[in-house]
CSV table of C-alpha atoms in Angstrom, one decimal:
chain,number,residue,atom,x,y,z
A,1,MET,CA,-27.7,69.0,27.5
A,2,LEU,CA,-26.0,69.5,24.1
A,3,VAL,CA,-29.1,68.3,22.3
A,4,THR,CA,-31.2,71.0,24.1
A,5,TYR,CA,-28.8,73.8,22.9
A,6,LEU,CA,-28.8,72.4,19.3
A,7,SER,CA,-32.5,71.9,19.1
A,8,PRO,CA,-33.5,75.4,17.9
A,9,LEU,CA,-30.8,75.4,15.2
A,10,THR,CA,-31.9,72.0,14.0
A,11,SER,CA,-35.5,73.2,14.0
A,12,LEU,CA,-34.4,76.0,11.7
A,13,TYR,CA,-32.6,73.6,9.5
A,14,ASP,CA,-35.7,71.3,9.3
A,15,ALA,CA,-37.9,74.3,8.4
A,16,LEU,CA,-35.5,75.5,5.6
A,17,ASN,CA,-35.2,72.0,4.3
A,18,GLU,CA,-38.9,71.5,4.2
A,19,PHE,CA,-39.4,74.8,2.5
A,20,TRP,CA,-36.7,74.2,-0.1
A,21,GLU,CA,-37.7,70.6,-1.0
A,22,SER,CA,-41.4,71.5,-1.3
A,23,GLN,CA,-43.0,71.1,-4.7
A,24,ARG,CA,-44.2,74.7,-4.6
A,25,THR,CA,-40.8,76.1,-4.0
A,26,GLN,CA,-39.2,74.0,-6.7
A,27,ARG,CA,-41.8,75.1,-9.2
A,28,ALA,CA,-41.3,78.8,-8.3
A,29,VAL,CA,-37.5,78.4,-8.7
A,30,ALA,CA,-38.0,76.7,-12.1
A,31,ALA,CA,-40.2,79.6,-13.2
A,32,ILE,CA,-37.7,82.2,-12.1
A,33,ILE,CA,-34.9,80.5,-14.0
A,34,LEU,CA,-37.1,80.4,-17.1
A,35,LEU,CA,-37.9,84.1,-16.8
A,36,LEU,CA,-34.2,85.0,-16.3
A,37,TYR,CA,-33.3,82.9,-19.4
A,38,PHE,CA,-35.8,84.9,-21.5
A,39,ALA,CA,-34.6,88.1,-20.0
A,40,ALA,CA,-31.0,87.3,-20.8
A,41,LEU,CA,-31.9,86.5,-24.4
A,42,ALA,CA,-33.7,89.8,-24.7
A,43,GLY,CA,-30.8,91.7,-23.1
A,44,ILE,CA,-28.3,90.2,-25.5
A,45,GLU,CA,-30.5,91.0,-28.4
A,46,LEU,CA,-31.0,94.6,-27.3
A,47,LYS,CA,-27.2,95.0,-26.9
A,48,ASN,CA,-26.7,93.8,-30.4
A,49,TRP,CA,-29.2,96.5,-31.5
A,50,GLY,CA,-27.3,99.1,-29.5
A,51,VAL,CA,-30.2,100.2,-27.3
A,52,LEU,CA,-28.9,99.1,-23.9
A,53,PRO,CA,-27.6,101.8,-21.5
A,54,PRO,CA,-23.7,101.8,-21.5
A,55,TRP,CA,-23.4,100.5,-17.9
A,56,LEU,CA,-25.6,97.5,-18.7
A,57,ALA,CA,-24.1,96.9,-22.1
A,58,ALA,CA,-20.7,96.7,-20.5
A,59,VAL,CA,-21.6,93.5,-18.6
A,60,THR,CA,-23.9,92.0,-21.2
A,61,PRO,CA,-22.4,89.3,-23.4
A,62,ASN,CA,-22.6,89.3,-27.1
A,63,SER,CA,-23.4,85.7,-27.7
A,64,HIS,CA,-26.9,84.2,-27.2
A,65,SER,CA,-25.3,81.0,-26.0
A,66,TRP,CA,-24.4,82.8,-22.8
A,67,ALA,CA,-28.1,82.7,-21.8
A,68,ILE,CA,-28.1,78.9,-22.1
A,69,LEU,CA,-24.9,78.8,-19.9
A,70,MET,CA,-26.5,81.1,-17.4
A,71,ALA,CA,-29.7,79.0,-17.1
A,72,PHE,CA,-27.6,75.8,-16.5
A,73,THR,CA,-25.5,77.7,-14.0
A,74,LEU,CA,-28.6,78.6,-12.0
A,75,ILE,CA,-29.8,75.0,-12.2
A,76,LEU,CA,-26.5,73.9,-10.8
A,77,GLY,CA,-26.9,76.4,-8.1
A,78,VAL,CA,-30.2,74.9,-7.2
A,79,GLU,CA,-28.6,71.4,-7.1
A,80,VAL,CA,-25.8,72.7,-4.8
A,81,ILE,CA,-28.4,73.9,-2.3
A,82,SER,CA,-30.1,70.5,-2.4
A,83,LEU,CA,-26.7,68.9,-2.0
A,84,ILE,CA,-26.1,70.9,1.2
A,85,PHE,CA,-29.4,69.6,2.6
A,86,CYS,CA,-28.5,66.1,1.7
A,87,ILE,CA,-25.3,66.2,3.8
A,88,SER,CA,-27.4,65.6,7.0
A,89,ASP,CA,-28.8,62.3,5.6
A,90,SER,CA,-25.8,60.1,4.8
A,91,PHE,CA,-22.4,60.1,3.1
A,92,SER,CA,-23.8,57.9,0.2
A,93,ARG,CA,-26.7,60.2,-0.6
A,94,SER,CA,-24.3,63.2,-0.4
A,95,VAL,CA,-21.9,61.6,-2.9
A,96,GLY,CA,-24.8,60.6,-5.1
A,97,LYS,CA,-26.0,64.2,-5.2
A,98,GLN,CA,-22.5,65.3,-6.1
A,99,LEU,CA,-22.5,62.8,-9.0
A,100,GLU,CA,-25.7,64.4,-10.2
A,101,ILE,CA,-24.1,67.9,-10.0
A,102,LEU,CA,-21.0,66.5,-11.8
A,103,ALA,CA,-23.2,65.2,-14.7
A,104,LEU,CA,-24.9,68.6,-15.0
A,105,ILE,CA,-21.5,70.3,-15.0
A,106,GLN,CA,-20.4,68.1,-17.9
A,107,LEU,CA,-23.6,69.1,-19.8
A,108,ARG,CA,-23.0,72.7,-18.9
A,109,GLY,CA,-19.5,72.4,-20.3
A,110,ALA,CA,-21.0,71.1,-23.6
A,111,PHE,CA,-23.2,74.2,-23.8
A,112,LYS,CA,-20.3,76.4,-22.9
A,113,GLU,CA,-18.5,75.3,-26.0
A,114,LEU,CA,-21.3,76.8,-28.1
A,115,GLY,CA,-19.7,80.2,-27.4
A,116,ALA,CA,-16.8,79.2,-29.6
A,117,LEU,CA,-19.2,78.8,-32.6
A,118,GLN,CA,-20.2,81.7,-34.7
A,119,GLU,CA,-23.8,82.8,-35.0
A,120,PRO,CA,-25.7,81.6,-36.9
A,121,ILE,CA,-24.2,78.3,-35.6
A,122,THR,CA,-22.0,76.5,-38.1
A,123,ILE,CA,-19.4,73.8,-37.7
A,124,ALA,CA,-17.3,74.8,-40.7
A,125,ASN,CA,-13.7,75.0,-39.5
A,126,HIS,CA,-14.9,74.6,-35.9
A,127,TRP,CA,-14.5,70.9,-35.4
A,128,GLU,CA,-12.6,71.2,-32.0
A,129,PRO,CA,-15.6,72.7,-30.1
A,130,VAL,CA,-17.8,70.1,-31.6
A,131,LEU,CA,-15.5,67.3,-30.4
A,132,HIS,CA,-15.5,68.9,-26.9
A,133,ILE,CA,-19.3,69.0,-26.9
A,134,ALA,CA,-19.5,65.3,-27.9
A,135,LEU,CA,-17.0,64.3,-25.3
A,136,ALA,CA,-18.7,66.3,-22.5
A,137,ALA,CA,-22.1,64.9,-23.5
A,138,ALA,CA,-20.7,61.4,-23.5
A,139,GLY,CA,-19.0,62.0,-20.1
A,140,ALA,CA,-22.3,63.3,-18.6
A,141,LEU,CA,-24.1,60.2,-19.9
A,142,LEU,CA,-21.5,57.8,-18.4
A,143,ILE,CA,-21.6,59.7,-15.1
A,144,PHE,CA,-25.4,59.4,-15.1
A,145,ILE,CA,-25.1,55.6,-15.6
A,146,ALA,CA,-22.5,55.5,-12.9
A,147,LEU,CA,-24.9,57.4,-10.6
A,148,ARG,CA,-27.6,54.7,-11.0
A,149,VAL,CA,-25.1,51.9,-10.3
A,150,PHE,CA,-23.8,53.8,-7.2
A,151,MET,CA,-27.3,54.3,-5.8
A,152,ARG,CA,-28.1,50.6,-6.2
A,153,LEU,CA,-24.9,49.6,-4.4
A,154,SER,CA,-25.2,52.1,-1.6
A,155,GLY,CA,-28.2,50.6,0.1
A,156,LYS,CA,-26.3,49.3,3.1
A,157,ARG,CA,-25.6,51.9,5.8
A,158,MET,CA,-23.6,51.8,9.0
A,159,ASN,CA,-25.8,52.1,12.2
A,160,THR,CA,-24.8,53.9,15.3
A,161,HIS,CA,-25.9,53.5,18.9
A,162,LYS,CA,-29.2,55.3,19.4
A,163,PRO,CA,-28.2,57.6,22.3
A,164,THR,CA,-25.3,59.1,20.4
A,165,CYS,CA,-27.0,59.0,17.0
A,166,ILE,CA,-29.2,62.0,17.8
A,167,VAL,CA,-26.2,64.2,18.7
A,168,TYR,CA,-24.5,63.0,15.4
A,169,VAL,CA,-27.5,64.0,13.3
A,170,TYR,CA,-27.8,67.3,15.1
A,171,SER,CA,-24.2,68.1,14.5
A,172,LYS,CA,-24.6,67.3,10.8
A,173,LYS,CA,-27.6,69.6,10.5
A,174,LEU,CA,-25.6,72.4,12.2
A,175,LEU,CA,-22.8,71.9,9.8
A,176,CYS,CA,-25.3,72.1,6.9
A,177,LEU,CA,-26.6,75.5,8.2
A,178,MET,CA,-23.0,76.8,8.4
A,179,LEU,CA,-22.2,75.6,4.9
A,180,LEU,CA,-25.4,77.1,3.5
A,181,GLY,CA,-24.4,80.4,4.9
A,182,VAL,CA,-20.9,80.1,3.4
A,183,VAL,CA,-22.4,79.3,-0.1
A,184,VAL,CA,-24.8,82.2,0.1
A,185,VAL,CA,-21.9,84.6,0.9
A,186,ILE,CA,-19.8,83.1,-1.9
A,187,GLY,CA,-22.8,83.5,-4.3
A,188,VAL,CA,-23.4,87.2,-3.4
A,189,MET,CA,-19.7,88.0,-3.6
A,190,HIS,CA,-19.3,86.4,-7.1
A,191,THR,CA,-22.5,88.1,-8.3
A,192,VAL,CA,-21.3,91.5,-7.3
A,193,ALA,CA,-17.9,90.8,-8.8
A,194,PHE,CA,-19.6,89.8,-12.1
A,195,PHE,CA,-21.6,93.0,-12.4
A,196,GLN,CA,-18.5,95.0,-11.5
A,197,THR,CA,-16.1,93.3,-14.0
A,198,GLY,CA,-18.3,91.6,-16.5
A,199,GLN,CA,-16.2,88.4,-16.0
A,200,SER,CA,-17.6,85.0,-15.1
A,201,GLN,CA,-16.5,84.0,-11.6
A,202,ARG,CA,-15.4,80.4,-10.6
A,203,PHE,CA,-18.4,79.9,-8.3
A,204,PHE,CA,-18.6,76.1,-8.4
A,205,GLU,CA,-14.9,75.6,-8.0
A,206,THR,CA,-15.0,77.7,-4.8
A,207,VAL,CA,-18.1,75.9,-3.5
A,208,TYR,CA,-16.6,72.5,-4.2
A,209,THR,CA,-13.5,73.6,-2.2
A,210,ALA,CA,-15.8,74.5,0.7
A,211,LEU,CA,-17.6,71.1,0.3
A,212,ILE,CA,-14.3,69.2,0.6
A,213,PHE,CA,-13.6,70.8,4.0
A,214,ALA,CA,-17.2,70.1,5.0
A,215,ASP,CA,-16.7,66.4,4.0
A,216,ILE,CA,-13.6,66.2,6.0
A,217,THR,CA,-15.4,67.6,9.0
A,218,LEU,CA,-18.1,65.0,8.5
A,219,VAL,CA,-15.4,62.3,8.5
A,220,LEU,CA,-14.1,63.5,11.9
A,221,LEU,CA,-17.6,63.7,13.3
A,222,ALA,CA,-18.5,60.2,12.1
A,223,GLN,CA,-15.3,58.7,13.5
A,224,ARG,CA,-16.6,59.6,17.0
A,225,TYR,CA,-19.7,57.6,16.6
A,226,MET,CA,-18.5,55.0,14.0
A,227,PRO,CA,-14.8,54.4,14.9
A,228,ALA,CA,-14.7,51.0,13.1
A,229,PHE,CA,-12.0,50.8,10.4
A,230,ASN,CA,-14.4,49.9,7.6
A,231,ALA,CA,-16.6,52.9,8.3
A,232,VAL,CA,-13.6,55.4,8.6
A,233,PHE,CA,-12.1,54.0,5.4
A,234,ARG,CA,-15.4,54.3,3.5
A,235,ASN,CA,-16.1,57.8,4.6
A,236,SER,CA,-12.5,58.9,3.9
A,237,GLY,CA,-12.7,57.3,0.5
A,238,PHE,CA,-15.8,59.2,-0.3
A,239,VAL,CA,-13.9,62.4,0.5
A,240,VAL,CA,-11.2,61.4,-1.9
A,241,GLY,CA,-13.8,60.8,-4.6
A,242,THR,CA,-15.3,64.3,-4.0
A,243,LEU,CA,-11.7,65.7,-4.1
A,244,MET,CA,-11.3,64.2,-7.6
A,245,MET,CA,-14.6,65.7,-8.6
A,246,ARG,CA,-13.3,69.1,-7.5
A,247,LEU,CA,-10.1,68.7,-9.4
A,248,SER,CA,-12.0,67.9,-12.6
A,249,LEU,CA,-13.6,71.4,-12.4
A,250,SER,CA,-10.1,73.0,-12.6
A,251,ALA,CA,-8.9,70.9,-15.5
A,252,ALA,CA,-9.2,71.8,-19.2
A,253,ALA,CA,-11.1,69.6,-21.7
A,254,PRO,CA,-10.9,66.7,-22.3
A,255,LEU,CA,-8.9,66.0,-19.1
A,256,ASP,CA,-11.8,67.3,-16.9
A,257,THR,CA,-14.1,64.6,-18.3
A,258,LEU,CA,-11.5,61.9,-17.8
A,259,ILE,CA,-11.0,62.9,-14.1
A,260,ALA,CA,-14.7,63.1,-13.6
A,261,LEU,CA,-15.2,59.6,-15.0
A,262,PHE,CA,-12.4,58.3,-12.8
A,263,SER,CA,-14.0,59.8,-9.7
A,264,ALA,CA,-17.3,58.2,-10.5
A,265,GLY,CA,-15.7,54.8,-11.1
A,266,TYR,CA,-13.7,55.2,-7.9
A,267,VAL,CA,-16.7,55.7,-5.6
A,268,ILE,CA,-18.5,52.8,-7.3
A,269,VAL,CA,-15.7,50.4,-6.6
A,270,LEU,CA,-15.4,51.8,-3.1
A,271,VAL,CA,-19.0,51.2,-2.2
A,272,TRP,CA,-19.0,47.8,-3.8
A,273,SER,CA,-15.9,46.8,-1.8
A,274,PHE,CA,-17.4,48.2,1.4
A,275,ASN,CA,-20.6,46.2,0.8
A,276,HIS,CA,-18.6,43.0,0.0
A,277,PHE,CA,-16.4,43.5,3.1
A,278,LEU,CA,-19.5,44.2,5.3
A,279,ALA,CA,-21.3,41.1,4.0
A,280,GLU,CA,-18.3,38.9,4.8
A,281,ARG,CA,-18.1,40.3,8.4
A,282,GLU,CA,-21.8,39.7,8.9
A,283,TYR,CA,-21.7,36.2,7.5
A,284,GLY,CA,-18.6,35.3,9.6
A,285,ARG,CA,-20.0,36.5,12.9
A,286,THR,CA,-19.7,33.9,15.6
A,287,ALA,CA,-22.4,32.8,18.1
A,288,ALA,CA,-20.4,34.6,20.8
A,289,ASP,CA,-20.7,37.9,19.0
A,290,CYS,CA,-24.5,37.4,18.7
A,291,GLU,CA,-24.7,36.5,22.3
A,292,ASP,CA,-22.8,39.7,23.2
A,293,ASP,CA,-25.3,41.7,21.2
A,294,LYS,CA,-28.2,40.1,23.1
A,295,ASN,CA,-26.6,40.8,26.4
A,296,SER,CA,-26.0,44.5,25.4
A,297,ASP,CA,-29.7,44.8,24.5
């Protein structure tokens, strides 16, 4: 009965997911970001010439590096939407996507430091921003390597009983739709606030906070269908890892990079430990356990 009620919503989710992940949509989004990047560069240059209307000049930055930061912010926004759609697949894929976003955030932080350099760009008497750029770039590279290791280790998945698995998947898709609506509302509110004040808003920090609550909801949902200790510990550990990723966004450089690297290392050790524990349980199963499985089939 519950599946019948959830079916229209899950169909909507599947349609949105298929539309967003299509190659045509991704190419269109990439083209829009490129056009906005050129438009931002042109707007900044026109402001420096003093030809922009006063209301537009008030919210237009002076540094051309802001256009780079804006482009990477939009790319991160695209990745956040893809992350939301990943939530319905598995915990491991969701965490992997968050590691991708974390790596891009580190690169975005490197470009953000360009704003501290004078134009034309020179490093004379500006060694501190250069060091921050180098550290953020190194952190992004290490997180990228950690992502590949994590994806190799996260091949094993917990299986649920088929009759309840459908309801579990439908529940996750419904959660994704709710989270997508929340992110869209946050994005609109922060965009309006930016044009009203001219100040950058903490969009990704707010989104990651919402993601933490969504992850905790997923843990509670998963516990109903996967109540085993190892599954609960693994899923809860992933939430701790994403919490550390969220805290890294609020920290100042270079502490943000160190926290981000710790969170990446933590989820790697977690999934390795889980796989090792699961392998031991599977290897140590008794004939009676196997016989019980046959009888249950």
